[in-house]
mmCIF file of C-alpha atoms in Angstrom:
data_model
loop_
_atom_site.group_PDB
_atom_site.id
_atom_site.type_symbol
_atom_site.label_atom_id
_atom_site.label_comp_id
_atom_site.label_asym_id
_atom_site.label_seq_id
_atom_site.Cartn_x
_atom_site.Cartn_y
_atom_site.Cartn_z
ATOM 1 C CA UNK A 1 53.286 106.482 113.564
ATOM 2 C CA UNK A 2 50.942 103.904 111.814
ATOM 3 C CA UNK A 3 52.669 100.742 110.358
ATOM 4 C CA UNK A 4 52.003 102.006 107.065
ATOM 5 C CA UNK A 5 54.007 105.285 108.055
ATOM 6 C CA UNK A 6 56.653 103.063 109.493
ATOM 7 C CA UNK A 7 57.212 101.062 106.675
ATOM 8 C CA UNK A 8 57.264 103.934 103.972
ATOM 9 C CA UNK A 9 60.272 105.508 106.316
ATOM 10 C CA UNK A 10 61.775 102.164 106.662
ATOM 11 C CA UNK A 11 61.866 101.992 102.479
ATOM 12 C CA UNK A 12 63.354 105.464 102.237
ATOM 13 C CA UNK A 13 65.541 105.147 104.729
ATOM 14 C CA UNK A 14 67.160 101.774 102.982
ATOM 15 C CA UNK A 15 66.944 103.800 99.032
ATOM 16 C CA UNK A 16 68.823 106.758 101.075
ATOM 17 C CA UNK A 17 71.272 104.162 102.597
ATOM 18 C CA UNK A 18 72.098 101.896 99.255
ATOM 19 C CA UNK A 19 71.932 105.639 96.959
ATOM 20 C CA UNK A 20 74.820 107.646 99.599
ATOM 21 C CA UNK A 21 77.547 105.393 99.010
ATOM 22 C CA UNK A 22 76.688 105.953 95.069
ATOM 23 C CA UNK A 23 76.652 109.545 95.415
ATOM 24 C CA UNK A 24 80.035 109.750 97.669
ATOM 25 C CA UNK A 25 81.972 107.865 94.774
ATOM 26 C CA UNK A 26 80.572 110.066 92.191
ATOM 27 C CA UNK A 27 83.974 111.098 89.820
ATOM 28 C CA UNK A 28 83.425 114.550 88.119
ATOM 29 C CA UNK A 29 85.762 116.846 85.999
ATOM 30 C CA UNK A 30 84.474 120.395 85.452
ATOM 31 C CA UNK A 31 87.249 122.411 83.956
ATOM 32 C CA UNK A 32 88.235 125.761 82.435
ATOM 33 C CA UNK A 33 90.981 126.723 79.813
ATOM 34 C CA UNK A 34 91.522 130.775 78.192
ATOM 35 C CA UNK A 35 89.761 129.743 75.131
ATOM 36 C CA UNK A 36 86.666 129.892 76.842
ATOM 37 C CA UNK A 37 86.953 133.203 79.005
ATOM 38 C CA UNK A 38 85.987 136.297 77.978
ATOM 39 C CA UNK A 39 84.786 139.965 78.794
ATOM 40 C CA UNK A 40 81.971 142.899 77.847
ATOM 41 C CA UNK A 41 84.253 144.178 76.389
ATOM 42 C CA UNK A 42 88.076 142.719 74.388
ATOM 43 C CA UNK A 43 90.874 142.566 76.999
ATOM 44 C CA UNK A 44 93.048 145.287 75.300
ATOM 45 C CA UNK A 45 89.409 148.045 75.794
ATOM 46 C CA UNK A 46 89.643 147.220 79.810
ATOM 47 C CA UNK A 47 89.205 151.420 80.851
ATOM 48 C CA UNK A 48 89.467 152.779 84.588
ATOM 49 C CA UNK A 49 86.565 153.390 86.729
ATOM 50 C CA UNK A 50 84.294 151.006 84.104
ATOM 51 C CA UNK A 51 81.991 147.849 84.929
ATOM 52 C CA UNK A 52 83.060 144.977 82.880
ATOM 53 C CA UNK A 53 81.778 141.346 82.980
ATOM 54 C CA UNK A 54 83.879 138.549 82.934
ATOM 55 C CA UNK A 55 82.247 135.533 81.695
ATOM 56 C CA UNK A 56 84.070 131.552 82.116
ATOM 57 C CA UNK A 57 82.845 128.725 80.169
ATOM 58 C CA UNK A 58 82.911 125.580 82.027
ATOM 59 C CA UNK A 59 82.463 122.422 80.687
ATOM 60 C CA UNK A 60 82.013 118.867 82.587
ATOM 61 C CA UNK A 61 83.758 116.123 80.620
ATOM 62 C CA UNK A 62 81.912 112.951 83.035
ATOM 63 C CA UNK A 63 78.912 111.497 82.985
ATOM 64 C CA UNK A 64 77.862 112.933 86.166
ATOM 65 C CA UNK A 65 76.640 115.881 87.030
ATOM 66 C CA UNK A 66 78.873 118.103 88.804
ATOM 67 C CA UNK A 67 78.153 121.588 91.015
ATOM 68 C CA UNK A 68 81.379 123.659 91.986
ATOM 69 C CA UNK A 69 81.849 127.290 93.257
ATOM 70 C CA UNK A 70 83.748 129.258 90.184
ATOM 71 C CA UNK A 71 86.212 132.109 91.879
ATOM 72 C CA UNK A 72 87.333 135.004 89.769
ATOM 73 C CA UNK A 73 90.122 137.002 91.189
ATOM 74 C CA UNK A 74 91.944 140.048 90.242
ATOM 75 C CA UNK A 75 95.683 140.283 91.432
ATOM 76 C CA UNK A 76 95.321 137.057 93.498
ATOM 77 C CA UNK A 77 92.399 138.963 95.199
ATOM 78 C CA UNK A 78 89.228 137.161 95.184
ATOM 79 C CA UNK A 79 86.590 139.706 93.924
ATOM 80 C CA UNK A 80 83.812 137.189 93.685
ATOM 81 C CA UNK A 81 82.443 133.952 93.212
ATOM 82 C CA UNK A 82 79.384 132.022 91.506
ATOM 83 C CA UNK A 83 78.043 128.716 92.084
ATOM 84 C CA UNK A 84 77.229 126.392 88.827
ATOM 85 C CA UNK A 85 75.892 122.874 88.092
ATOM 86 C CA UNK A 86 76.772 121.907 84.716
ATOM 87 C CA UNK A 87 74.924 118.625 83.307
ATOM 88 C CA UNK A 88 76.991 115.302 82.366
ATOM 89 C CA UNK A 89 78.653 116.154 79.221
ATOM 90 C CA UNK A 90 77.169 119.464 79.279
ATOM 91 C CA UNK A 91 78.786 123.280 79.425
ATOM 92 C CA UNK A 92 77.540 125.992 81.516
ATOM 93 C CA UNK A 93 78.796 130.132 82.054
ATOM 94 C CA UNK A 94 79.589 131.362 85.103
ATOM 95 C CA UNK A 95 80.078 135.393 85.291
ATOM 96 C CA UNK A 96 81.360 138.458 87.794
ATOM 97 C CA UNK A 97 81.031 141.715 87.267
ATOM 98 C CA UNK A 98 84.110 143.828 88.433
ATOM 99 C CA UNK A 99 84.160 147.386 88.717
ATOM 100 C CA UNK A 100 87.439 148.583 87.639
ATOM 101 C CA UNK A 101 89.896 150.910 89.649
ATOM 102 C CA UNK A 102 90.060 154.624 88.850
ATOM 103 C CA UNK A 103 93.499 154.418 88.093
ATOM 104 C CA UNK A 104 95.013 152.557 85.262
ATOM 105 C CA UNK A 105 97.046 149.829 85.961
ATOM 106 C CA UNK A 106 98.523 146.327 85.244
ATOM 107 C CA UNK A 107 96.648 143.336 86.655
ATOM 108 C CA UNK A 108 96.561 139.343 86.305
ATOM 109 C CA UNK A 109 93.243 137.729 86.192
ATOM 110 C CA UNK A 110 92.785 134.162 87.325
ATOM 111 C CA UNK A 111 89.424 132.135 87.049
ATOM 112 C CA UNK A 112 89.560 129.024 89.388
ATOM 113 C CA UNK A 113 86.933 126.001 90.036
ATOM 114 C CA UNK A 114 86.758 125.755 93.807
ATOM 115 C CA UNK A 115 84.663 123.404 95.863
ATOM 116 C CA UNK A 116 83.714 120.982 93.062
ATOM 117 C CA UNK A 117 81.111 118.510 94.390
ATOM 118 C CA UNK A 118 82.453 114.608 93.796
ATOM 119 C CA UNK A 119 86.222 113.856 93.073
ATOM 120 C CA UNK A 120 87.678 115.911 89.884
ATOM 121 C CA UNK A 121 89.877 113.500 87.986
ATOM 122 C CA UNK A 122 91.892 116.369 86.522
ATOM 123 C CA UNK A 123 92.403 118.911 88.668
ATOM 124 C CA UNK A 124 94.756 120.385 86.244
ATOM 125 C CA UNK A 125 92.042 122.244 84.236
ATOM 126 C CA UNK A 126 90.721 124.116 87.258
ATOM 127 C CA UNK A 127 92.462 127.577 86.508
ATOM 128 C CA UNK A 128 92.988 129.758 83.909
ATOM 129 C CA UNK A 129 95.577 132.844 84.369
ATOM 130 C CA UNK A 130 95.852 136.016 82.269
ATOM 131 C CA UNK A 131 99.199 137.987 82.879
ATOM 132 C CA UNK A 132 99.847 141.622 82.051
ATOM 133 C CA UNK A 133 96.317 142.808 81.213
ATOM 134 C CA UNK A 134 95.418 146.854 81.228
ATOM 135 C CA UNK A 135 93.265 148.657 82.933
ATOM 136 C CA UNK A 136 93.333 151.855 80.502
ATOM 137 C CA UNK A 137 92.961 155.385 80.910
ATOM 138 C CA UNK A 138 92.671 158.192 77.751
ATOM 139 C CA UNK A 139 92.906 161.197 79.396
ATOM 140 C CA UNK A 140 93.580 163.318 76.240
ATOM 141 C CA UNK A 141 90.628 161.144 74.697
ATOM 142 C CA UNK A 142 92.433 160.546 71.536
ATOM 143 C CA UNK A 143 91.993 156.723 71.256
ATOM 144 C CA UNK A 144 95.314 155.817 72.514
ATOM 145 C CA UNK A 145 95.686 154.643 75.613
ATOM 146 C CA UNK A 146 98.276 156.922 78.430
ATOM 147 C CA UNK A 147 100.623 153.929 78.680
ATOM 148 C CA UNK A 148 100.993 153.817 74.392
ATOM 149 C CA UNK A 149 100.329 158.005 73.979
ATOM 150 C CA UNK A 150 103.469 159.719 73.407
ATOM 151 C CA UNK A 151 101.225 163.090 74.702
ATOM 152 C CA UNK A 152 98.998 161.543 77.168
ATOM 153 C CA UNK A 153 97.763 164.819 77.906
ATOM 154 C CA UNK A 154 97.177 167.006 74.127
ATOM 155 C CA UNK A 155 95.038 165.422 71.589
ATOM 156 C CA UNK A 156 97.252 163.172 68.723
ATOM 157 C CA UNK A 157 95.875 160.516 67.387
ATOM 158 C CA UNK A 158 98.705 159.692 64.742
ATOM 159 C CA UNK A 159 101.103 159.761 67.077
ATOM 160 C CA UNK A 160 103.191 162.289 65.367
ATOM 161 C CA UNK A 161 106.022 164.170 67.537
ATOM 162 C CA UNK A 162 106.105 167.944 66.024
ATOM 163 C CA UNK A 163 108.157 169.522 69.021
ATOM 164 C CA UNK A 164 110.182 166.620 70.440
#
């Protein structure tokens, strides 16, 4: 190396040295609450066998910048996960397409911040949980859903019960 080599290494080496400690004590908060979660398509229209996106809004409420790994799981199974830097101040989307099951069902979703670069100073906003959502099925395709049709299987879209 020339001494003009060695002293432009020397000089980054010593910005590198003074900048880590900065970086290591770097205090973020990226968080997520319901308000800010939401699907293709409204939670109560969830069908079987159907690809819906979930979308998260994060926001970062420091004035650093912050990168974390946003996990989206479906009955405490993780079905996916997205990385995300949101700016200081600053709100970003993360989103996961799921492909629903064939058969309907009841499910929980939960969206969780995982692996957030820096130390979050409120871990509390990290996860969001929705209880007793539908996956719905129509099988008489009258616009009510099996689990509200009183005759899941002939056509009756008032609901009306002629023959008990």
């Amino acid at each position: 190396m020339t001494k003009i080599q060695n002293k432009i290494f020397s000089l980054l080496f010593a910005v590198l040295a003074f900048l880590a400690p900065a970086a290591a004590l770097a205090v973020t908060d990226l968080g997520i609450n319901a308000n800010g979660v939401w699907m293709s398509v409204p939670f109560d229209k969830i069908e079987v066998n159907q690809t819906v996106r979930i979308y998260t809004r994060v926001e970062n409420g420091s004035d650093e910048d912050a990168i974390a790994e946003v996990e989206f799981y479906i009955d405490d199974v993780r079905i996916g996960a997205r990385s995300i830097t949101v700016l200081s101040e600053e709100k970003g989307v993360a989103f996961w397409d799921w492909k629903t099951p064939v058969d309907p069902k009841q499910f929980t979703l939960s969206i969780r911040i995982h692996d957030q670069e820096g130390k979050d100073t409120n871990p509390s906003n990290d996860t969001v949980t929705f209880y007793e959502l539908w996956v719905n099925a129509d099988t008489d395709a009258d616009q009510v859903y099996n689990r509200l049709d009183n005759c899941p299987a002939i056509v009756n879209t008032d609901q009306a019960d002629a023959d008990k």
